[in-house]
Coordinates of C-alpha atoms and ligand atoms in Angstrom, one line a residue:
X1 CA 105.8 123.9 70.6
X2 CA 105.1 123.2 74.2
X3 CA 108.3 123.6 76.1
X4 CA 110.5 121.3 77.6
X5 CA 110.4 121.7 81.8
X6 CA 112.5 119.1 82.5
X7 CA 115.7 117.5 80.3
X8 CA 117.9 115.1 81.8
X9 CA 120.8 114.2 79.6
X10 CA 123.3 111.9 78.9
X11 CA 122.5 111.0 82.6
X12 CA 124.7 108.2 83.8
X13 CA 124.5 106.2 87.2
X14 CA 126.4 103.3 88.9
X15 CA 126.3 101.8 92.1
X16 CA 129.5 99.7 93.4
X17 CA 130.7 100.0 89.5
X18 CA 127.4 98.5 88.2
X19 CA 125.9 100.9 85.7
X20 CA 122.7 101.4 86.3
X21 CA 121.6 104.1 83.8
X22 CA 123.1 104.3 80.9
X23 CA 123.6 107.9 79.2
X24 CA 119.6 108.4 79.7
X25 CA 118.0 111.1 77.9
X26 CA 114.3 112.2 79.6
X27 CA 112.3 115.1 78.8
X28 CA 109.3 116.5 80.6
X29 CA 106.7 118.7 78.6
X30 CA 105.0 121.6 80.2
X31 CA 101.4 120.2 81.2
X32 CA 102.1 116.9 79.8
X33 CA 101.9 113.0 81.9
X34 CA 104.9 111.0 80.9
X35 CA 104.7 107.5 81.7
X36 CA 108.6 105.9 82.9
X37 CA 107.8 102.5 81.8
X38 CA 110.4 99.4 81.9
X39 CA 110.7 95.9 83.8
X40 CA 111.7 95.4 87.3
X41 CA 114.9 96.7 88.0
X42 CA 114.7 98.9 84.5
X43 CA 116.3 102.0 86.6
X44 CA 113.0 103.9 86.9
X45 CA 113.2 105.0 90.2
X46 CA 116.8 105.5 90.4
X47 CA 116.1 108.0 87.7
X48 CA 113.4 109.8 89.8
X49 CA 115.7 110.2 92.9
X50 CA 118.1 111.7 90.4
X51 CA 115.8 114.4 90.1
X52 CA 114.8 113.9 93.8
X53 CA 118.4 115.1 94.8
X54 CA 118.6 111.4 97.1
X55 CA 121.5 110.6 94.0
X56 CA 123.6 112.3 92.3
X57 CA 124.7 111.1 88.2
X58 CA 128.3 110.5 87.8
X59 CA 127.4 112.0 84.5
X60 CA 125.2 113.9 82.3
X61 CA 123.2 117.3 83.2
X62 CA 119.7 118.6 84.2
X63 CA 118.0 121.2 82.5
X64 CA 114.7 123.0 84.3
X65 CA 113.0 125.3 82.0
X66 CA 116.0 125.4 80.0
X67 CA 118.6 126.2 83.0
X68 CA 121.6 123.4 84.3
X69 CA 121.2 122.7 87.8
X70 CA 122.2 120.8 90.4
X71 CA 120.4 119.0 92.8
X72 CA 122.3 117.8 95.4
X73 CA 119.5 117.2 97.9
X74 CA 115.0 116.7 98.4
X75 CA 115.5 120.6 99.3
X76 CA 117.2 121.8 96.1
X77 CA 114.5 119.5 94.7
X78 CA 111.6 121.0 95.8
X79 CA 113.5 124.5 95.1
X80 CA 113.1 123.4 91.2
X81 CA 109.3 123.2 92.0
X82 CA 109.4 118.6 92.2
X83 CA 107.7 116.6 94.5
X84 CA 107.5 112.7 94.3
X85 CA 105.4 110.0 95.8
X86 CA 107.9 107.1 96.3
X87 CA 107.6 103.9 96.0
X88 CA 108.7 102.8 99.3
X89 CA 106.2 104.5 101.6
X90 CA 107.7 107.7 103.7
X91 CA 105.1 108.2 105.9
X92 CA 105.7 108.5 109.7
X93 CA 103.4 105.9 111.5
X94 CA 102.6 107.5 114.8
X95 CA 101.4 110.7 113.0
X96 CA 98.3 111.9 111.6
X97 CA 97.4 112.1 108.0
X98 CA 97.2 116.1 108.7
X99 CA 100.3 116.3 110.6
X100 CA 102.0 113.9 107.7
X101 CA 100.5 116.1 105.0
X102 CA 102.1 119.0 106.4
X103 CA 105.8 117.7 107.8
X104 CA 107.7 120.4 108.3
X105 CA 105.7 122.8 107.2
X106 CA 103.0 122.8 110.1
X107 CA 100.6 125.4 110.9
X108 CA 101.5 127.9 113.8
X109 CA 100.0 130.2 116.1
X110 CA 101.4 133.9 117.1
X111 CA 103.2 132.4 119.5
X112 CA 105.1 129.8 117.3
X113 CA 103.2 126.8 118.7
X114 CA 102.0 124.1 116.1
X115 CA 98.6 124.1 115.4
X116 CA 97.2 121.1 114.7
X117 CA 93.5 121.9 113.9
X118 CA 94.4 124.3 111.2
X119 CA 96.4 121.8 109.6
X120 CA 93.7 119.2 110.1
X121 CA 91.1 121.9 108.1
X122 CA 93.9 122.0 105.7
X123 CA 94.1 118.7 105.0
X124 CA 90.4 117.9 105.2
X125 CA 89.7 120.2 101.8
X126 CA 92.8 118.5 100.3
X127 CA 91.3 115.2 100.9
X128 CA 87.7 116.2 100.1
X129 CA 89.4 118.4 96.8
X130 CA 90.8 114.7 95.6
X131 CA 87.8 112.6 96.3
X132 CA 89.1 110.4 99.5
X133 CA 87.2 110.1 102.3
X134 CA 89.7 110.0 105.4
X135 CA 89.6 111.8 109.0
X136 CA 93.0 113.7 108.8
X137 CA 93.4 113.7 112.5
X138 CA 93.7 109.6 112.4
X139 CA 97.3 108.4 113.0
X140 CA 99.0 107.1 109.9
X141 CA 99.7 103.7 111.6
X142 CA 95.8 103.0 111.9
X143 CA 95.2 103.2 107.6
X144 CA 95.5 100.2 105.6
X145 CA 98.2 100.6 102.5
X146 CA 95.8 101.8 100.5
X147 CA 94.8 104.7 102.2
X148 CA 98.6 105.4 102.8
X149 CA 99.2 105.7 99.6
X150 CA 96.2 108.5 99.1
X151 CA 97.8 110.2 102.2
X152 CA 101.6 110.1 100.3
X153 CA 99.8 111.6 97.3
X154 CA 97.9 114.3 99.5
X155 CA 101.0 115.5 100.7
X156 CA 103.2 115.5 97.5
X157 CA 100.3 117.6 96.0
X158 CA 100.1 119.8 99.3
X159 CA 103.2 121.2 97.9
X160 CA 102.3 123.6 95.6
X161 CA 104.5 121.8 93.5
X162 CA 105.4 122.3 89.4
X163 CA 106.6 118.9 88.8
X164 CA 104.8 116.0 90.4
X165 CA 107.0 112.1 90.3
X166 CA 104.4 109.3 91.1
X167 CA 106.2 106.0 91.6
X168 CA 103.9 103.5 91.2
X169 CA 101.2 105.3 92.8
X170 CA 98.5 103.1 92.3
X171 CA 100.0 99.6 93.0
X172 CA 97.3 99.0 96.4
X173 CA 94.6 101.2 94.9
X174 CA 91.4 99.6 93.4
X175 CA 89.6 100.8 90.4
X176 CA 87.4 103.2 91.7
X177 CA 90.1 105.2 93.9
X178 CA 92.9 104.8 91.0
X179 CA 90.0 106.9 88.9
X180 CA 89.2 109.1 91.4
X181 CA 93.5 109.4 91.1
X182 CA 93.1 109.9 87.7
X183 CA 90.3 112.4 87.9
X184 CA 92.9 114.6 90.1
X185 CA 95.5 113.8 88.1
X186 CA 93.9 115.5 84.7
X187 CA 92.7 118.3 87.2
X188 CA 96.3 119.1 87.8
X189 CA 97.0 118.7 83.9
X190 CA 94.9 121.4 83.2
X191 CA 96.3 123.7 85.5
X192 CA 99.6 123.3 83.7
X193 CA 101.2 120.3 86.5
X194 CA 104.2 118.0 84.6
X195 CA 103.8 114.5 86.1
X196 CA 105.8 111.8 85.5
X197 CA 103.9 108.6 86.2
X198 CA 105.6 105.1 87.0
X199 CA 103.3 101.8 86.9
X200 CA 103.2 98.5 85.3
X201 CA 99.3 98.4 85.0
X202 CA 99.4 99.1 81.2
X203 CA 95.7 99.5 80.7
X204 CA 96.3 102.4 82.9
X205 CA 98.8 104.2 81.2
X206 CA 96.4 103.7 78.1
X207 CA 94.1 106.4 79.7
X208 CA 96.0 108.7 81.3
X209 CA 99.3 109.1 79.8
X210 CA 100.4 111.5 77.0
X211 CA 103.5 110.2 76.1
X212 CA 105.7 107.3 77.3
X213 CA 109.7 106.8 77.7
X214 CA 110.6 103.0 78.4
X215 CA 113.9 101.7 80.0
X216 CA 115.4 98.7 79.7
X217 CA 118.9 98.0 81.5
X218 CA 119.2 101.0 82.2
X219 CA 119.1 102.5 78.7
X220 CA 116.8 104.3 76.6
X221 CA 114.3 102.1 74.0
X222 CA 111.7 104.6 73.0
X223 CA 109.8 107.7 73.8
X224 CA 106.5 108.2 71.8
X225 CA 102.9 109.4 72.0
X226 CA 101.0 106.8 73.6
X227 CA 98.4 107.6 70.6
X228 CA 101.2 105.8 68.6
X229 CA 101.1 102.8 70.2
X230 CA 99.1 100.1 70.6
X231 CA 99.3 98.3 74.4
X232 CA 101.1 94.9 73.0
X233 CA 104.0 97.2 71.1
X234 CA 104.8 98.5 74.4
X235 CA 104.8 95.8 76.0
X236 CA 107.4 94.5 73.4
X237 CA 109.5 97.3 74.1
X238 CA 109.6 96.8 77.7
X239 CA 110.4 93.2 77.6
X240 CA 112.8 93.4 74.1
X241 CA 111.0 90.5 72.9
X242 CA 107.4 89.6 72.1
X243 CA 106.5 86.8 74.2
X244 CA 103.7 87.3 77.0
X245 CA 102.4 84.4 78.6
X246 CA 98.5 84.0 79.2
X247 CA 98.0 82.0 82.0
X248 CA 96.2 78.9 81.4
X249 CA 92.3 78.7 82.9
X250 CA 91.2 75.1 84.9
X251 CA 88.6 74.1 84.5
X252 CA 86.6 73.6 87.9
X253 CA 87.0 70.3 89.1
X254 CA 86.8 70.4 92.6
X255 CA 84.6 68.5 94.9
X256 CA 82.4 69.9 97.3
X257 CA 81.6 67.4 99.3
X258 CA 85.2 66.5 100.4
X259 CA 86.6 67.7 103.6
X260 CA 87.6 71.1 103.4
X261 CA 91.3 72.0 103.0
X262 CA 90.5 75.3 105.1
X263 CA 87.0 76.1 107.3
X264 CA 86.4 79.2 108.6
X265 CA 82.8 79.3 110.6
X266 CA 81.7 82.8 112.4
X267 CA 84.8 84.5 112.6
X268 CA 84.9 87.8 113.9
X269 CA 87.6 90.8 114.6
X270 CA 87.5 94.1 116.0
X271 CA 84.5 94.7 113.9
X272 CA 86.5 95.0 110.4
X273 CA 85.4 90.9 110.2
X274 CA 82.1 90.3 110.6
X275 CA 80.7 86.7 110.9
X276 CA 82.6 85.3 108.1
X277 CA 82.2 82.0 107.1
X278 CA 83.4 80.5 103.6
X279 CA 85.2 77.0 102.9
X280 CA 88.6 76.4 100.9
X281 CA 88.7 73.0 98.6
X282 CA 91.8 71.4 97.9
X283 CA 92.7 72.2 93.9
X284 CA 90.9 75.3 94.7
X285 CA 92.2 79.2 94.0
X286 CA 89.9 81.4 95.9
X287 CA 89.2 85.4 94.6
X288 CA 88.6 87.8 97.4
X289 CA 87.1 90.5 95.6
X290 CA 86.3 94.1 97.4
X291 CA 86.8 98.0 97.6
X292 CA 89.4 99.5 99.6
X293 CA 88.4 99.5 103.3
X294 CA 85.8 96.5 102.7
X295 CA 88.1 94.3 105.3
X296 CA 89.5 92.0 103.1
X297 CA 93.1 92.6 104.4
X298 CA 91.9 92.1 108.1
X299 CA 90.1 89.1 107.1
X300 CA 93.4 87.2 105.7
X301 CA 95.6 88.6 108.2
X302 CA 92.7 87.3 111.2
X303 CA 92.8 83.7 109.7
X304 CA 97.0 83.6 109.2
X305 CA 96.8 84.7 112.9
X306 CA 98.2 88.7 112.7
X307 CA 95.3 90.1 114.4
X308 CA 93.4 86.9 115.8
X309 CA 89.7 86.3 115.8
X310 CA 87.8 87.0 118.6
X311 CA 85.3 84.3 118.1
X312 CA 84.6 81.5 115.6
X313 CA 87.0 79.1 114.3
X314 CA 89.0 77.7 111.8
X315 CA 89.5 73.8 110.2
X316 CA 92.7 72.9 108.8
X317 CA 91.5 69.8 107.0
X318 CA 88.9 69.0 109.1
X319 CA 90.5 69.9 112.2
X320 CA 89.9 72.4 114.6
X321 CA 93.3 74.8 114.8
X322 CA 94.0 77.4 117.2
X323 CA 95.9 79.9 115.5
X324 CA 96.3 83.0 117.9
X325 CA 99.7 84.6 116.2
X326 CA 101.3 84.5 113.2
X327 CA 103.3 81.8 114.6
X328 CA 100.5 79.0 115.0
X329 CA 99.2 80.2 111.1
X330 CA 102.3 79.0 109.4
X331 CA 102.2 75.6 112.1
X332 CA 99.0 75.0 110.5
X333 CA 100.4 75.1 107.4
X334 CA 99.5 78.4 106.0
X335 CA 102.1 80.8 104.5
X336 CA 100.9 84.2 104.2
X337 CA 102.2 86.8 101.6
X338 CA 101.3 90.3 102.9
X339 CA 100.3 93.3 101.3
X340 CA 102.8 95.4 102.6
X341 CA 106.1 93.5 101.8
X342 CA 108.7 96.4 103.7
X343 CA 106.7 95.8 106.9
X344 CA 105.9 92.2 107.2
X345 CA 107.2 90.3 104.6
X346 CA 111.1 91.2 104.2
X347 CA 113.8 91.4 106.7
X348 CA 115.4 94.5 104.3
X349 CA 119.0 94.6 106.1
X350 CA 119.3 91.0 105.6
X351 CA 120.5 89.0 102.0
X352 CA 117.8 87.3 99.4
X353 CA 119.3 83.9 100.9
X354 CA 118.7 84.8 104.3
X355 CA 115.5 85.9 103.7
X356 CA 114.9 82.5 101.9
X357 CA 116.6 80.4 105.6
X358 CA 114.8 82.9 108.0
X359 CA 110.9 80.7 107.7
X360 CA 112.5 77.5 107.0
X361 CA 114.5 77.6 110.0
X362 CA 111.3 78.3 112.1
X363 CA 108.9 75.9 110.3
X364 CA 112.0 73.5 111.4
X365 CA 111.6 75.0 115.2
X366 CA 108.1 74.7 115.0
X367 CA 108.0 71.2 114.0
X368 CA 110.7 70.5 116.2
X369 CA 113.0 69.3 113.6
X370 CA 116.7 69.6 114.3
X371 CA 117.3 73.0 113.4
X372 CA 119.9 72.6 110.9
X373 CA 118.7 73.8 107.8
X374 CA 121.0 72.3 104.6
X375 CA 122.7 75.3 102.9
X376 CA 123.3 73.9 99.7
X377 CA 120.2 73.5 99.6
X378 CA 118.8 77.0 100.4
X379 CA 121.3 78.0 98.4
X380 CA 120.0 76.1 95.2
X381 CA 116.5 77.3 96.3
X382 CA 117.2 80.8 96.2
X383 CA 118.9 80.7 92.8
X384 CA 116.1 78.3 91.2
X385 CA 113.4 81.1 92.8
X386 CA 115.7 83.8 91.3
X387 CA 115.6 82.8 87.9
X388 CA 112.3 81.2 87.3
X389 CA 111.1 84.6 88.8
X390 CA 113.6 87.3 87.2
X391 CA 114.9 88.3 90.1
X392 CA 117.4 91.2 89.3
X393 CA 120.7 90.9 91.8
X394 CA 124.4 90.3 91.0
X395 CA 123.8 87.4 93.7
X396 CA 121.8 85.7 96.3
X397 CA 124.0 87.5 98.9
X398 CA 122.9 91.2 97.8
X399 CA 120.7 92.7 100.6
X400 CA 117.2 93.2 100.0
X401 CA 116.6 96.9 100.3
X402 CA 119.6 97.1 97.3
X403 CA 117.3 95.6 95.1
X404 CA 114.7 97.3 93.4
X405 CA 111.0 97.9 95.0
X406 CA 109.5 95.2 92.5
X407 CA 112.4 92.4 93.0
X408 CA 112.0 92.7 96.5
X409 CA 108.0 92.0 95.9
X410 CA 109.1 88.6 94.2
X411 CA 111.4 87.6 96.9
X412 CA 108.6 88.1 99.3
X413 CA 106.9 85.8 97.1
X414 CA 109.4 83.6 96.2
X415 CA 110.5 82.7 100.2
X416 CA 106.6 81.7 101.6
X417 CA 106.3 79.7 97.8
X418 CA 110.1 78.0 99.0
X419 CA 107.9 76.9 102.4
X420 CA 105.2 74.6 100.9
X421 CA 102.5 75.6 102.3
X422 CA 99.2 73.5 102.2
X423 CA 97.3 77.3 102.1
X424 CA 98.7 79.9 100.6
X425 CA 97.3 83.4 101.0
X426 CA 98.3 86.3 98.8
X427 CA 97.3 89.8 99.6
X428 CA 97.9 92.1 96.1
X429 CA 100.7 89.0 94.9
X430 CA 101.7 91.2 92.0
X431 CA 101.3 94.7 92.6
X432 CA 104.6 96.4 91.7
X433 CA 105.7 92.9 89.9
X434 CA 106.7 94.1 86.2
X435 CA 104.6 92.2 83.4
X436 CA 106.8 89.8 82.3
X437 CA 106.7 88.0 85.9
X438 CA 103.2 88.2 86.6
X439 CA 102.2 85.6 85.1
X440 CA 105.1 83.6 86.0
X441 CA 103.5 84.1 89.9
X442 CA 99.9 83.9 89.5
X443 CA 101.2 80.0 87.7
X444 CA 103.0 79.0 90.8
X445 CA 100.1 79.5 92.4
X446 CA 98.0 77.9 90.5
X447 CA 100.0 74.9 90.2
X448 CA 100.1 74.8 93.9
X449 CA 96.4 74.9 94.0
X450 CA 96.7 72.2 91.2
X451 CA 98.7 69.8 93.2
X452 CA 96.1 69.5 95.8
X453 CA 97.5 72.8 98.0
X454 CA 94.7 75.7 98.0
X455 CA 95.3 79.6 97.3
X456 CA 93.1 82.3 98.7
X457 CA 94.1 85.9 96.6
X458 CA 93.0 89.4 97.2
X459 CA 93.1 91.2 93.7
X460 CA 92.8 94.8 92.9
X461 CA 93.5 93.8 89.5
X462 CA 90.4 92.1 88.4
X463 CA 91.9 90.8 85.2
X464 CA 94.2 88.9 87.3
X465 CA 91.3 88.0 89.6
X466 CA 89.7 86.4 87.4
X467 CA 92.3 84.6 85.4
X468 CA 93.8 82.8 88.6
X469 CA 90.4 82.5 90.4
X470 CA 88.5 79.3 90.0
X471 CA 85.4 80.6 92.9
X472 CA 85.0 84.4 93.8
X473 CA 83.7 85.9 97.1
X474 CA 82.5 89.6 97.5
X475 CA 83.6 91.4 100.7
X476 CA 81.8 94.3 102.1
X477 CA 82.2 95.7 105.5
X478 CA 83.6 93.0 106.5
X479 CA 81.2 90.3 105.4
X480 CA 80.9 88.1 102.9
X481 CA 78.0 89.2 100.4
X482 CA 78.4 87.2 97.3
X483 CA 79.7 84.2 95.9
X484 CA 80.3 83.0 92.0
X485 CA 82.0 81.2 90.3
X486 CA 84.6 82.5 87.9
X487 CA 82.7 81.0 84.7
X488 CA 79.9 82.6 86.1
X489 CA 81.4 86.4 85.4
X490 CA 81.3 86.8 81.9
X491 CA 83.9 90.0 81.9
X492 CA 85.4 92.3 84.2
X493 CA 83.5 95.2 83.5
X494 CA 81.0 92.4 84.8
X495 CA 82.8 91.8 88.2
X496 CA 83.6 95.7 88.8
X497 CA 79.7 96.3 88.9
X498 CA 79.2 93.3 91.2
X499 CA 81.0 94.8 93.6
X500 CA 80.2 98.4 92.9
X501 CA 76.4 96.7 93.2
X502 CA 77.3 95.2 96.3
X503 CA 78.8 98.6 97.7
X504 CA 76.0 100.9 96.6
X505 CA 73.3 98.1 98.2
X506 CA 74.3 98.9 101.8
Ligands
LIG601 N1 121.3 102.0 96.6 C1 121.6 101.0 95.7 N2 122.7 100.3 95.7 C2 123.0 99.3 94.9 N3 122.2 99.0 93.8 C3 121.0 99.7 93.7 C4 120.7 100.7 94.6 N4 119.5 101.3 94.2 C5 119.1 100.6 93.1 N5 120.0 99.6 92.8 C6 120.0 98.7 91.6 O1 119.7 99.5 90.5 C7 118.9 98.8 89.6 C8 117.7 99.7 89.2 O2 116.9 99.9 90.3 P1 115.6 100.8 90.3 O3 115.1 100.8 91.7 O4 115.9 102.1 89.7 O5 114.6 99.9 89.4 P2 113.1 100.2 88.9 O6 113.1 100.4 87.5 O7 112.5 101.3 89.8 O8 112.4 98.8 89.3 P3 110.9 98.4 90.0 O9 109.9 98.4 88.8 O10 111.2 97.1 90.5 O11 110.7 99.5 91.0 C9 118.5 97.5 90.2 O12 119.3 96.5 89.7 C10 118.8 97.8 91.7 O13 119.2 96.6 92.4
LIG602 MG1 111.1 101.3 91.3

């Protein structure tokens, strides 16, 4: 029998009295990828930093290759031979990808100086040894989220480690770089690497798990071969009952010839967009489909105003808007839900009801409304958003970085939804969102669109792509190469060689 490396057990875990984990039993096989499955708030990653050494069980012991030890800290961790790739990213900005890889562990000359370019050589066969294309002397702060999350991988495997711990690694990653993850991922199997593998994207645990452990509440349901099971039986497991929610298709009915609910004409940025013109109907739910890189980030965040255009314009309903900052976006109506929640979307020191007053409040300013915002009201608003939405939290008063790395994605969502936007844009809506809520999301947003609002989503997930998307656009370089509508794709095998196609075509 292949032997156990890791065995937590009986591995119990409260914060302020709450019991988070439950008298857990996990064990990791030599060689083997474990899946840690469970909803939103399940205890996954509190379990990981358990073996991280960042907490430490009020009870229960950890066996590594059949020894108790402690971990008390990321040192005594990576002692044992673990490395993890968290969820929240860790990355220092200003840095390079090299010098990130290598964080305290840099390169140095005889005379004790860091060297830089042996690192960078270092890190460009890593990079080239996984498949991702990426300078290592750029500065972290320059990549989108994606490529962040290759660089955190990078440099959890720079580590020589026995043990990898991927926390949703794949949440911003499209197809063909999760495979090229995947590709790695078995190359490390073979070599005898233990990986325990967090996600929610259960087609993907399909093909590249061995076995999987799901929590719920912070307890044990089952571990089993994945062979076992078929993808709806874990899925029952994870939510404890059976009911999964399709969402409904519409059919197309909007009308072309009307005025425009958004125009863009000829808009241009910093060469990432490139002469982009497209129109937005009311009723309408607009697909941005594309590969990592292809711009379609920079495009949402030029039109909400992040990073404004240089030249061309934008109609809100026919009328020319000037939106130069984030500021003027959300005047004009638009609420923006950005791809990288910590950074943009979520003030994390601050409560889920604050987080719900802080855009009403300067809507209010920017509409030169009295300022007083009703707090029964918010108050109502936050709980409706919390349960509709799942929203794990003893209360609406619980800071936001208390709350797990998928409940804080839903608030994110939740508080530019609570605004009423007249265009909403949503930049991967439901990556990190467990299963049970997706659907729950990509419905608000379609009633939104269904109420005469209109919805512009950027999808990794072409399943969801397509089941939200009522007219589909193909981005490449930073242009628009393709158009369809969504009864015009017949599958999504279909869409992935569209825009493989439109890739390979440059
Ligand atoms: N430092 C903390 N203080 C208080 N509560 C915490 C803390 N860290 C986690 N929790 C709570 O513990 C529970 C489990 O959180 P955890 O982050 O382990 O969930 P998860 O399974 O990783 O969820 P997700 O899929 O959203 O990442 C949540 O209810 C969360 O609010
Ligand atoms: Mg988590």
């Amino acid at each position: 029998m292949t032997p156990a490396i890791i065995e937590m057990k009986r591995i119990t875990k409260e914060f302020n009295h709450i019991r988070v984990l439950d008298h857990i039993n996990f064990e990791l096989l030599q060689g083997e990828i474990h899946a840690l499955l469970g909803e939103n708030g399940a205890g996954k990653s509190t379990l990981m930093k358990i073996l991280r050494g960042i907490y430490q069980p009020e009870e229960g012991e950890i066996l590594i290759n059949g020894k108790a030890v402690t971990i008390n800290s990321p040192s005594d961790s990576r002692l044992n031979g673990i490395s993890m790739v968290f969820q929240e990213f860790s990355l220092i900005p200003s840095l390079t990808v090299a010098q990130n890889i290598f964080l305290t562990r840099e390169s140095r000359s005889k005379l004790g100086l860091i060297n830089d370019r042996i690192d960078e050589k270092k890190a460009s066969i890593l990079l080239h040894e996984m498949g991702v294309d990426l300078d290592p002397s750029l500065p972290v702060e320059q990549l989108s989220t994606g490529y962040r999350q290759l660089t955190e991988i990078v440099a959890a495997l720079s580590q020589d480690a026995q043990i990898l711990i991927l926390d949703e690694p794949t949440a911003s990653l499209t197809h063909t770089e999760t495979m090229t993850l995947f590709g790695l991922l078995r190359k490390l199997k073979e070599r005898g690497i233990s990986i325990i593998y967090i996600s929610h994207r259960m087609e993907e645990i399909f093909q590249i798990a061995d076995r999987i452990t799901v929590l719920r509440d912070g307890k044990n349901i089952i571990t089993e071969q994945v062979q076992n099971l078929s993808i709806q039986q874990v899925i029952e497991h994870i939510l404890g009952h059976k009911d999964v929610r399709e969402i409904k298709k519409s059919t197309y009915l909007v009308d072309p010839t009307a005025t425009p609910l958004l125009e863009v004409n000829h808009l241009n940025c910093n060469q990432e967009v490139c002469d982009v013109s497209f129109k937005l109907f009311a009723g309408e739910v607009l697909g941005l489909a594309g590969l990592m890189g292809s711009g379609r980030t920079e495009l949402v965040q030029t039109i909400f105003g992040i990073t404004p255009a240089q030249s061309g314009d934008i109609k809100v309903k026919g009328k020319k808007v000037r939106i130069n900052d984030a500021k003027s976006g959300m005047k004009a109506k638009i609420a923006f839900i950005p791809e990288d929640r910590r950074l943009q979307g979520l003030s994390t020191m601050h409560s889920i009801k604050e987080n719900f007053e802080l855009p009403l409040i300067n809507l209010r300013k920017l509409e030169k409304h009295k300022i007083f915002v009703d707090d029964h009201k918010i108050v109502a608003l936050a709980n409706g958003f919390v349960e509709k939405l799942q929203i794990k939290c003893d209360s609406i008063d619980k800071e936001i970085r208390l709350l797990s790395g998928g409940n804080q994605q839903k608030v994110v969502i939740a508080k530019w939804l609570s605004t009423e936007p007249d265009i909403l844009i949503m930049d991967e809506p439901t990556a990190g969102v467990d299963i049970g809520t997706k659907t729950e999301i990509l419905e608000m947003a379609r009633n939104l669109a269904n109420e005469g609002k209109g919805v512009v989503i950027i999808s990794s997930e072409l399943q969801e792509l397509l089941s939200i998307s009522d007219r589909i656009v193909i981005i490449k370089n930073g242009s628009i190469v393709d158009e369809m509508l969504r009864t015009e794709v017949k599958s999504e095998d279909k869409l992935h060689q569209i825009i493989q196609g439109a890739q390979a075509s440059v």
